[in-house]
Coordinates of C-alpha atoms in Angstrom, one line a residue:
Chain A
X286 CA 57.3 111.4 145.4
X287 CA 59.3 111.6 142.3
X288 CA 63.1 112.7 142.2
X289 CA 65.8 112.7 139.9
X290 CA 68.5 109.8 140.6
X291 CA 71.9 109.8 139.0
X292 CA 72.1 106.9 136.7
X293 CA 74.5 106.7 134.3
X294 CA 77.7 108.4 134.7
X295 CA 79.1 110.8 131.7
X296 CA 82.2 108.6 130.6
X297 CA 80.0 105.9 129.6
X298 CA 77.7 107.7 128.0
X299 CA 80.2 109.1 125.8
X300 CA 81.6 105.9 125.2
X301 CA 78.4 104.2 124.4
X302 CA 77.2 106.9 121.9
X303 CA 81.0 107.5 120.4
X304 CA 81.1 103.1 120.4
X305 CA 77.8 103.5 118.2
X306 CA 78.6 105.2 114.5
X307 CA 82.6 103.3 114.8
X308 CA 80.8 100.1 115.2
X309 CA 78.3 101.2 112.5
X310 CA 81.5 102.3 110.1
X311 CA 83.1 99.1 110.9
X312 CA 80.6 97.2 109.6
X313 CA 79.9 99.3 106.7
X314 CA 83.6 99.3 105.6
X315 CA 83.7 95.2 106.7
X316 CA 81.0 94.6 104.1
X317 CA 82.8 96.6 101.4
X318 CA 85.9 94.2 102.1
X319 CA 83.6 90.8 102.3
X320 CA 81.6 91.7 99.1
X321 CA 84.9 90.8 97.7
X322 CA 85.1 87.3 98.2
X323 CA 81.6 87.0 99.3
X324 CA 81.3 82.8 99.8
X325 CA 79.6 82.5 103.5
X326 CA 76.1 80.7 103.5
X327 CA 73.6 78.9 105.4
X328 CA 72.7 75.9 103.6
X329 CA 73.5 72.1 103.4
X330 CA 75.7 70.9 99.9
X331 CA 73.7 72.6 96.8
X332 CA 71.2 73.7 98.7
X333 CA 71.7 77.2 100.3
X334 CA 69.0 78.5 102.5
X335 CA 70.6 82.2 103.2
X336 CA 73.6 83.5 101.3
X337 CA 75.9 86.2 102.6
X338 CA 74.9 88.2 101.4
X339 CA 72.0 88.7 98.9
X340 CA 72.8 91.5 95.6
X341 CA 70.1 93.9 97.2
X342 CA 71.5 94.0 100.5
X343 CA 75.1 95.0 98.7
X344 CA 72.8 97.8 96.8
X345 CA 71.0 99.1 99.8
X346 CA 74.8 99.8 101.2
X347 CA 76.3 100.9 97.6
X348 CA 79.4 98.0 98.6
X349 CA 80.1 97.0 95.4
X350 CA 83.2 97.4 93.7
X351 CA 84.7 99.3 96.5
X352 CA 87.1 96.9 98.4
X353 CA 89.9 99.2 98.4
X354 CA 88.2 101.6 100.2
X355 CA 87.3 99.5 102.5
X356 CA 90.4 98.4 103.6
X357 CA 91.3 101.8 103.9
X358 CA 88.2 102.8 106.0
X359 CA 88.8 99.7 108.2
X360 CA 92.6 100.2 109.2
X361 CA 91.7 103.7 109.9
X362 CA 88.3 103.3 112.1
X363 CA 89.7 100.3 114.0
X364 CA 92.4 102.4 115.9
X365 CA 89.4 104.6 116.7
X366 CA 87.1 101.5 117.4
X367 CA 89.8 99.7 119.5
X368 CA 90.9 103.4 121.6
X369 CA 87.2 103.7 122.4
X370 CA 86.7 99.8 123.6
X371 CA 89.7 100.2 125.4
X372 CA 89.4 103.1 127.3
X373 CA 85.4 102.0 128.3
X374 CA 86.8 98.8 129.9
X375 CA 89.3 100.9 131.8
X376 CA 86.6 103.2 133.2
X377 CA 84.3 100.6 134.3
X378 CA 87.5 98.7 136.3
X379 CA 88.4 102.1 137.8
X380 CA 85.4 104.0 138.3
X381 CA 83.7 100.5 139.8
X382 CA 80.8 100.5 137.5
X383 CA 82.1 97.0 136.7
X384 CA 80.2 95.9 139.9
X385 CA 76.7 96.6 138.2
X386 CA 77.5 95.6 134.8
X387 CA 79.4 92.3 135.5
X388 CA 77.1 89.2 135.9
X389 CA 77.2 87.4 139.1
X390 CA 76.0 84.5 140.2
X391 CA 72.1 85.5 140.4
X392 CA 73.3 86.8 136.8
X393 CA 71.5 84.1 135.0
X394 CA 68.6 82.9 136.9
X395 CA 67.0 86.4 136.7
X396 CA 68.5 86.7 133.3
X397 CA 65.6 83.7 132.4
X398 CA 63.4 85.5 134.5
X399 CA 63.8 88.6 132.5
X400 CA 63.4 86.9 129.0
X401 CA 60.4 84.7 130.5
X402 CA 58.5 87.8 131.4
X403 CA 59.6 89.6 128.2
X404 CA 58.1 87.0 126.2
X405 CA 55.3 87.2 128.4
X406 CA 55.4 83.3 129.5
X407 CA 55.4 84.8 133.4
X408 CA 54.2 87.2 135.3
X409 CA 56.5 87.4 137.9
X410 CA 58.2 90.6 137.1
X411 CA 62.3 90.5 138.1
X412 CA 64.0 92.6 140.8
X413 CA 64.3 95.8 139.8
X414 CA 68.4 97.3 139.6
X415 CA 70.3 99.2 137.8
X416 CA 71.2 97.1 135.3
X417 CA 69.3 93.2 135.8
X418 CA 70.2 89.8 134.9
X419 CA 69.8 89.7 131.0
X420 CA 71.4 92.9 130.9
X421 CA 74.7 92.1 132.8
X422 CA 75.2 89.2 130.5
X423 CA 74.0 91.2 127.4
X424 CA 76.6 94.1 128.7
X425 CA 79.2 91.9 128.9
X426 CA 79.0 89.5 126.3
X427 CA 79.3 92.8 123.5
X428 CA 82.7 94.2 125.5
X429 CA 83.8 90.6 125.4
X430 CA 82.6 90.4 121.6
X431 CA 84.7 93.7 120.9
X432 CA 88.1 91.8 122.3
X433 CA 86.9 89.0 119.9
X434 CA 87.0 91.0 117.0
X435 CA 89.9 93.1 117.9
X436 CA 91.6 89.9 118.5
X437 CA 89.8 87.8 115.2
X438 CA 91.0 91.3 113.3
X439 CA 94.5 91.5 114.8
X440 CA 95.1 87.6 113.7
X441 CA 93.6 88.6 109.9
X442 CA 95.8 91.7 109.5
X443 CA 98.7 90.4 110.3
X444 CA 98.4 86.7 109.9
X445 CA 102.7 86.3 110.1
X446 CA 103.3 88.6 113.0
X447 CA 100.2 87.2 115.1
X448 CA 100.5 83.8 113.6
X449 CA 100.5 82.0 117.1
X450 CA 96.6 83.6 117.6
X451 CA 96.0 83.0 113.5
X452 CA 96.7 79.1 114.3
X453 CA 95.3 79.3 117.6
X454 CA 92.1 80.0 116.3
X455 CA 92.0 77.1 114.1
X456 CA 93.9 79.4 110.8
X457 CA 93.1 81.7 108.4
X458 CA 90.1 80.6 107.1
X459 CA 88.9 79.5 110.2
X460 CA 89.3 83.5 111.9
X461 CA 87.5 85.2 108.8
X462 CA 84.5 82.9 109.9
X463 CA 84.8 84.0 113.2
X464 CA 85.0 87.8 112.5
X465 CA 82.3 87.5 110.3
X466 CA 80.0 85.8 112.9
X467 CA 81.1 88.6 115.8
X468 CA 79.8 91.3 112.8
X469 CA 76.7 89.0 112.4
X470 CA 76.4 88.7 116.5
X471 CA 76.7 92.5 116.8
X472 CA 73.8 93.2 114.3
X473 CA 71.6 90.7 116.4
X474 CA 72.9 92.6 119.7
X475 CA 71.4 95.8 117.8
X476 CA 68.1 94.5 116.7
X477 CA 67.2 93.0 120.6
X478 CA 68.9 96.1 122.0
X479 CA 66.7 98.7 120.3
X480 CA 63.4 96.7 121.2
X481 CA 64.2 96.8 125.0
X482 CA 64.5 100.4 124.6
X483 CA 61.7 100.7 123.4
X484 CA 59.6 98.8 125.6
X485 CA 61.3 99.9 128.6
X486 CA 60.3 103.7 127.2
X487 CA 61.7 106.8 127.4
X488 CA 62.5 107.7 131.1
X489 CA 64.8 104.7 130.3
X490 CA 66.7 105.7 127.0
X491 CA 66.7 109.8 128.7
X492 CA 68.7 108.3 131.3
X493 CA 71.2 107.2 129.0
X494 CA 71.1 110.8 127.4
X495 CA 71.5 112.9 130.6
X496 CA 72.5 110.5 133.1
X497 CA 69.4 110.7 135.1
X498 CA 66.2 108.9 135.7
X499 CA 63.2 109.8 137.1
X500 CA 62.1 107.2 140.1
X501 CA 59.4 107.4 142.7
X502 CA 61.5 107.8 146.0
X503 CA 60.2 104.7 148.7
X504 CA 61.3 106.2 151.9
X505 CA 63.0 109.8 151.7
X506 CA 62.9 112.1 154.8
Chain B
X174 CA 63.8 123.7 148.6
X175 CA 63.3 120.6 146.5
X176 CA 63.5 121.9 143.0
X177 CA 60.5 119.9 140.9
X178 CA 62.2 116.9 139.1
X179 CA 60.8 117.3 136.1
X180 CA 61.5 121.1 135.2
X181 CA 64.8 119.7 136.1
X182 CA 65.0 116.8 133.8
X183 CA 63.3 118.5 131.1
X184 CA 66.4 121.4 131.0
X185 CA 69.0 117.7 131.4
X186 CA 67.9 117.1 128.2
X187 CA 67.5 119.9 126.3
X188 CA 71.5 120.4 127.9
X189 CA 72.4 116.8 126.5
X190 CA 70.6 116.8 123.2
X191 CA 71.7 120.1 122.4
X192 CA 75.9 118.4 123.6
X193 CA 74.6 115.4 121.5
X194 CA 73.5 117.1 118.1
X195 CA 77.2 119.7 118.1
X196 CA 79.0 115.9 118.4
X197 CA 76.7 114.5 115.6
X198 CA 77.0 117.1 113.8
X199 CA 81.0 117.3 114.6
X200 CA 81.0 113.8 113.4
X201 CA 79.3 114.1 110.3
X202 CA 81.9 116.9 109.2
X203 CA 84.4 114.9 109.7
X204 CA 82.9 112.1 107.8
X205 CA 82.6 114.8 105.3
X206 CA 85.6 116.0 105.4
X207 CA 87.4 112.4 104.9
X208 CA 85.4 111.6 102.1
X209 CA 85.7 114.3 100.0
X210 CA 89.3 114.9 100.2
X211 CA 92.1 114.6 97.6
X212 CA 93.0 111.5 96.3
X213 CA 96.5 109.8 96.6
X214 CA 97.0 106.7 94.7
X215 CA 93.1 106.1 94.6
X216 CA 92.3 106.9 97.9
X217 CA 91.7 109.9 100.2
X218 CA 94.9 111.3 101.2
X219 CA 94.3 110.7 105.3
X220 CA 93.2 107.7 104.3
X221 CA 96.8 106.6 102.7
X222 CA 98.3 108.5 105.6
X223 CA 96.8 105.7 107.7
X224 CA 98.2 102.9 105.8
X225 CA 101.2 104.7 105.8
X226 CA 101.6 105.2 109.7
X227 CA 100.2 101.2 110.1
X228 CA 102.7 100.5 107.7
X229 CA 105.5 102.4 109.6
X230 CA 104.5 100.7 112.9
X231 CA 104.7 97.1 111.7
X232 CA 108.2 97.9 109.8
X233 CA 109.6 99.2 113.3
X234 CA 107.9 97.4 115.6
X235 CA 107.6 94.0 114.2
X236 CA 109.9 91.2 113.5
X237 CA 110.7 91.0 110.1
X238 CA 112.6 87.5 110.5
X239 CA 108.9 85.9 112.0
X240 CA 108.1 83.1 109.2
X241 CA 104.4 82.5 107.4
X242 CA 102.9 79.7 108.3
X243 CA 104.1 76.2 106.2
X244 CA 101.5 73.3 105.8
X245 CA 102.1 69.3 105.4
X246 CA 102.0 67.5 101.9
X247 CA 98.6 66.8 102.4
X248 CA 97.1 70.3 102.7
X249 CA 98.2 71.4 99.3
X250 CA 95.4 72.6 97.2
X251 CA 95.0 73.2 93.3
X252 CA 96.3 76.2 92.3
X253 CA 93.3 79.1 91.2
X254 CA 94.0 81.4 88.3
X255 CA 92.2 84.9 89.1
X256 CA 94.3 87.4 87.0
X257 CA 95.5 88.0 83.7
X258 CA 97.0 91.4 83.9
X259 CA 100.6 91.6 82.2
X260 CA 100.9 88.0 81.3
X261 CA 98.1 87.8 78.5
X262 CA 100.5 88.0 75.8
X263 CA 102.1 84.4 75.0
X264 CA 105.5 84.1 77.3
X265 CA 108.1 86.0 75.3
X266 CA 110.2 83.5 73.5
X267 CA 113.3 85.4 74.1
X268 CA 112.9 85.6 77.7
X269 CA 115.1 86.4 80.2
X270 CA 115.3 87.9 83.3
X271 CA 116.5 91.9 83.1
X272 CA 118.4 92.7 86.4
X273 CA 119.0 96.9 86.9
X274 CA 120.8 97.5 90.4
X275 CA 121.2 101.2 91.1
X276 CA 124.1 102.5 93.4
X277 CA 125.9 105.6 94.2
X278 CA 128.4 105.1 91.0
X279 CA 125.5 104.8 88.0
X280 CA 123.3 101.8 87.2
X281 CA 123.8 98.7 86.6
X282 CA 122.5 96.2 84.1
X283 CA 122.3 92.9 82.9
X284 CA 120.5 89.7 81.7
X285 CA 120.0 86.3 83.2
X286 CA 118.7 83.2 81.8
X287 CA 116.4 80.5 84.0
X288 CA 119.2 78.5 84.2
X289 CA 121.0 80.8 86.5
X290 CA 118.5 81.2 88.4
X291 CA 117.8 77.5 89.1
X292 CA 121.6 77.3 89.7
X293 CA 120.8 78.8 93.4
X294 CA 120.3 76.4 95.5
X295 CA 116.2 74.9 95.6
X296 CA 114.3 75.5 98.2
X297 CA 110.7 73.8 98.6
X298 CA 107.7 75.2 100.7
X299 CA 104.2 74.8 101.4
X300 CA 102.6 77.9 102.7
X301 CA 99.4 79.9 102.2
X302 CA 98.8 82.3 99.3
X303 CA 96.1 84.9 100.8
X304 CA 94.2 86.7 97.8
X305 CA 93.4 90.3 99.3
X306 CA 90.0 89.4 98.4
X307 CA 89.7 86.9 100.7
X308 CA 90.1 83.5 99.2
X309 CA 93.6 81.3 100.1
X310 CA 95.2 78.6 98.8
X311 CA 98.2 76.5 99.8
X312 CA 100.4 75.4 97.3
X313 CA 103.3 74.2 97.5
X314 CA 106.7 76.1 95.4
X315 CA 109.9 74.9 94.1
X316 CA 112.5 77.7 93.6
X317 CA 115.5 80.2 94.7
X318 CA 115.3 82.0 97.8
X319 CA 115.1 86.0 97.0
X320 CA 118.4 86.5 99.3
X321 CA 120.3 83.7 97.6
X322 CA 119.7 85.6 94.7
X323 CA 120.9 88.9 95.7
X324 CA 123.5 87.0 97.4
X325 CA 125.0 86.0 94.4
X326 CA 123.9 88.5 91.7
X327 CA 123.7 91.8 93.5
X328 CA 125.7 91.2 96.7
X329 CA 126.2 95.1 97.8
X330 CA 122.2 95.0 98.5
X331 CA 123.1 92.5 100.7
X332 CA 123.2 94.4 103.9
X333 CA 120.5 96.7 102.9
X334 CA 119.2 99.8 103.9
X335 CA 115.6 98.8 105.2
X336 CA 114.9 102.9 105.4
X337 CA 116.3 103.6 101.8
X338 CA 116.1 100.4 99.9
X339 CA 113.6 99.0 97.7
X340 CA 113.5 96.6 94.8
X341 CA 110.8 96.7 92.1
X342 CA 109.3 93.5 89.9
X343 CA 107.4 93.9 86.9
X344 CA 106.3 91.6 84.2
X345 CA 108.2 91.5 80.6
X346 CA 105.2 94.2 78.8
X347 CA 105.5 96.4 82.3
X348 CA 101.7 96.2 82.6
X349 CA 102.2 94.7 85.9
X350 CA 104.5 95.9 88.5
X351 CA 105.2 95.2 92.5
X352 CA 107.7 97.3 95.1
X353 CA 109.0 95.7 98.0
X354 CA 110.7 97.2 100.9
X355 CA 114.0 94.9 101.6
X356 CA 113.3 93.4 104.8
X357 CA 110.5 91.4 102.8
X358 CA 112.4 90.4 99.9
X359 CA 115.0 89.5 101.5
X360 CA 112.9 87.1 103.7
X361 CA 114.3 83.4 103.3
X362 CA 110.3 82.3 102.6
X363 CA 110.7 85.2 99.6
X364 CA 110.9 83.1 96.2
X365 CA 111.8 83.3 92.6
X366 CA 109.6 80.1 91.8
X367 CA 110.0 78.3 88.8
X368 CA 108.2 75.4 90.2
X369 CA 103.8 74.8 91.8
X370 CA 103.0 71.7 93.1
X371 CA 105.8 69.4 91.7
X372 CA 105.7 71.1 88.2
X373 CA 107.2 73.6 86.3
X374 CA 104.7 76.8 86.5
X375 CA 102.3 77.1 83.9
X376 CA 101.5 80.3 82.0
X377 CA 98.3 81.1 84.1
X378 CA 101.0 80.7 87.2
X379 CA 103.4 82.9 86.3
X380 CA 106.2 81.1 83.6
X381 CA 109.0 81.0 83.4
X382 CA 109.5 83.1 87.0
X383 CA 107.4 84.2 89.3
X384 CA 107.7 85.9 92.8
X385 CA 106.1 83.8 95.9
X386 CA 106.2 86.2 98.7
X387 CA 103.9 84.6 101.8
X388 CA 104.4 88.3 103.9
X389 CA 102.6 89.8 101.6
X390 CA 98.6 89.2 100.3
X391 CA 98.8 87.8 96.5
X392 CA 98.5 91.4 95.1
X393 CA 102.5 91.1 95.6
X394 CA 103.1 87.8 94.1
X395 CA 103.8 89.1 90.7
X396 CA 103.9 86.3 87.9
X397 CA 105.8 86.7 84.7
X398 CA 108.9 88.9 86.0
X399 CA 110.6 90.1 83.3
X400 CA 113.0 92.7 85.5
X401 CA 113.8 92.9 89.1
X402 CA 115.2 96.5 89.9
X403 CA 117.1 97.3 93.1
X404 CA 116.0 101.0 93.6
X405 CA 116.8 103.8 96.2
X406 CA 113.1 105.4 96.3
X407 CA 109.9 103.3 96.9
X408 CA 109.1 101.4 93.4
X409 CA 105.3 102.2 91.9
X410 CA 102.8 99.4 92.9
X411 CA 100.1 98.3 90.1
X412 CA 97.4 98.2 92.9
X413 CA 99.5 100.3 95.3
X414 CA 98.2 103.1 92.9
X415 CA 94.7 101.8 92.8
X416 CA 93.7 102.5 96.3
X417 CA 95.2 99.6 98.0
X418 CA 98.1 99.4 100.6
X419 CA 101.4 100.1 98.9
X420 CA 102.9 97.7 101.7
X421 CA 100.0 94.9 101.7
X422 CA 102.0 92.9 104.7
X423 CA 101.2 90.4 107.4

């Protein structure tokens, strides 16, 4: 028999969906202020395999020229950005929601499960729960990669006040790596995230919409 | 009764997409909204509000007296030349520095030559200048502290105002101009530098006098100065009016 379970609870929904066009403007408004002083590549002495990034990409996001207004846009967004983050992390340790979404110690061996049958290199389909293996650490790793740029952002904006973070995370230089990276890292997080949503269909994503899933009830009386 | 699960997911959603496209569409006004209002100094006006209240937080809440980074001998780098504005004239060969100090009983005015200036007491330091671009370089400065200076030339800004007073820098043809709230400028890592990297500055670097300010991004490190004004109301700011943070402070 098929009934409606409660799945995801309102807060987080909110949060997820608000979390998703202040990441998106933080980026945008990032790029505007790294087209600047655009140096970052992949590549070994002349030779550069990937450059950071290439004049189309700037074009397809009109970033040119426009540094300013970036700035402007990302001191103003990040409050929004940071409130958001913030208050997610405090629903979750309140509410208890933590206790799905934090890995434990099965965490990673069904995590390799997961990917293994993803990839379809096994058949052995994981234990099914709210949220499995893969996703725990997934879930995780991006609230722990919003600190990291909160904390990588902090130590670029104000590289005297927060000088003890700036130097403990190897200087300057050293944090405008690391921000950048986090922005790379969330893009990748977006690309893998949307596939699994789309393979694990629409009962799936709906629940994150309404907060409920449809299941096939095992034992009801 | 058990109502059928999927009449009732089916109205769920319509509910939440329905919640979902007011918010997106809530959102996009605002978007709207932000983007298309007036600008102030190059930039939508909320927008400079925002640098504005960030600015007022770290003037209140921050320590003014915390000190920029400083680097060992051997981090020094080469100096890099990345702007021309105000200084692309030859240096004036009847230079000197123009001091205006206004107070409560009329302005004051007068002229000083390098010499004075090198007749403070020098201070060296190695510490980072951070292009607002991105780019850094450490260099290394030979000059008078800002403070020294007051100290001895304008000694009623000494205990300033940080609420009401401001000095202003520009360059001898004015085409060039920084403002800086007191608590900066009167930083002891705030220089009048007539020395990079063991030499006396070149014209690129800001001859005879420049300013070498490591709380603020390089925007403020104005070379050439041709006048320092002590001022009551919030000097004008070359890029300050171009979009960027009037303040421009770590």
């Amino acid at each position: 028999m098929k009934v409606l379970e409660a799945k995801h609870p309102r807060a987080i929904r909110w949060f997820h969906w608000v979390n998703f066009p202040l990441l998106a403007l933080m980026l945008w408004s990032g790029l505007l202020i790294y087209w600047a002083n655009d140096v970052y590549r992949i590549g070994l002495g002349g030779f550069t395999l990937l450059h950071f990034f290439p004049k189309w990409f700037y074009g397809l996001f009109n970033a040119d020229h426009r540094l300013a207004e970036g700035m402007a846009w990302h001191f103003f967004f990040m409050w929004l950005f940071a409130i958001n983050g913030a208050a997610y992390v405090i629903y979750t340790a309140v509410s208890g929601e933590w206790r799905y979404l934090v890995p434990n110690r099965n965490s990673l061996r069904e995590a390799i499960q997961v990917t293994l049958y993803d990839l379809h290199l096994s058949k052995r389909h994981p234990p099914r729960h709210k949220f499995n293996g893969a996703q725990q650490i997934a879930y995780t790793s991006i609230v722990l990669m919003g600190a990291g740029s909160l904390v990588t952002g902090l130590a670029i904006w104000k590289p005297v006040q927060f000088g003890w973070i700036t130097v403990a995370l190897g200087g300057y230089g050293a944090v405008r790596v690391e921000h950048f990276l986090l922005a790379l890292g969330y893009c990748a997080f977006f690309l893998v995230h949307i596939a699994q949503v789309w393979r694990a269909g629409w009962n799936n994503l709906r629940s994150m919409i309404t907060g409920y899933e449809i299941v096939t009830a095992q034992d009801q009386v | 009764m058990t109502p059928d699960p999927q009449r009732e997911i089916r109205s769920r959603t319509r509910r939440s997409l329905i919640t979902g496209a007011v918010a997106a569409l809530a959102g996009g006004a605002a978007w709207e909204w932000l983007s298309t209002r007036r600008e102030d100094d190059g930039i939508q006006w909320p927008l400079r509000l925002a640098l504005r209240a960030n600015e007022q937080l770290t003037r209140d809440y921050f320590k003014p007296a915390r000190l920029a980074r400083t680097f060992p001998p051997g981090a020094v780098e080469s100096g890099r030349v990345n702007g021309d504005i105000g200084i692309k004239d030859p240096v004036p060969a009847d230079w000197s520095l123009k001091v205006a100090v206004a107070s409560d009983d009329g302005n004051r005015e007068f002229q000083l030559s390098l010499a004075d200036i090198q007749a403070l007491p020098k201070v060296e330091q190695i510490t980072e200048l951070k292009c607002i671009e991105g780019w850094t370089r450490v260099l290394r400065w030979g000059g008078a502290r800002f403070r020294d200076f007051v100290a001895r030339h304008a000694p009623d800004r000494v205990d300033f105002d940080e609420g009401n007073d401001y000095v202003g820098m520009e360059t001898p043809d004015a085409k060039y101009y920084v403002g800086l709230e007191m608590a900066s400028a009167m930083h002891p890592q705030t220089l009048l530098a007539y020395e990079m990297n063991g030499k006396p500055l070149t014209g690129q670097h800001g001859a005879p006098l420049r300013l070498v300010i490591p709380l603020k991004y390089g925007i403020k490190n104005l070379k050439r100065i041709g006048k320092i004004s002590f001022a009551f109301t919030r000097p004008p700011d070359f890029w300050g009016e171009q979009g960027y943070d009037w303040y421009a402070g770590f």
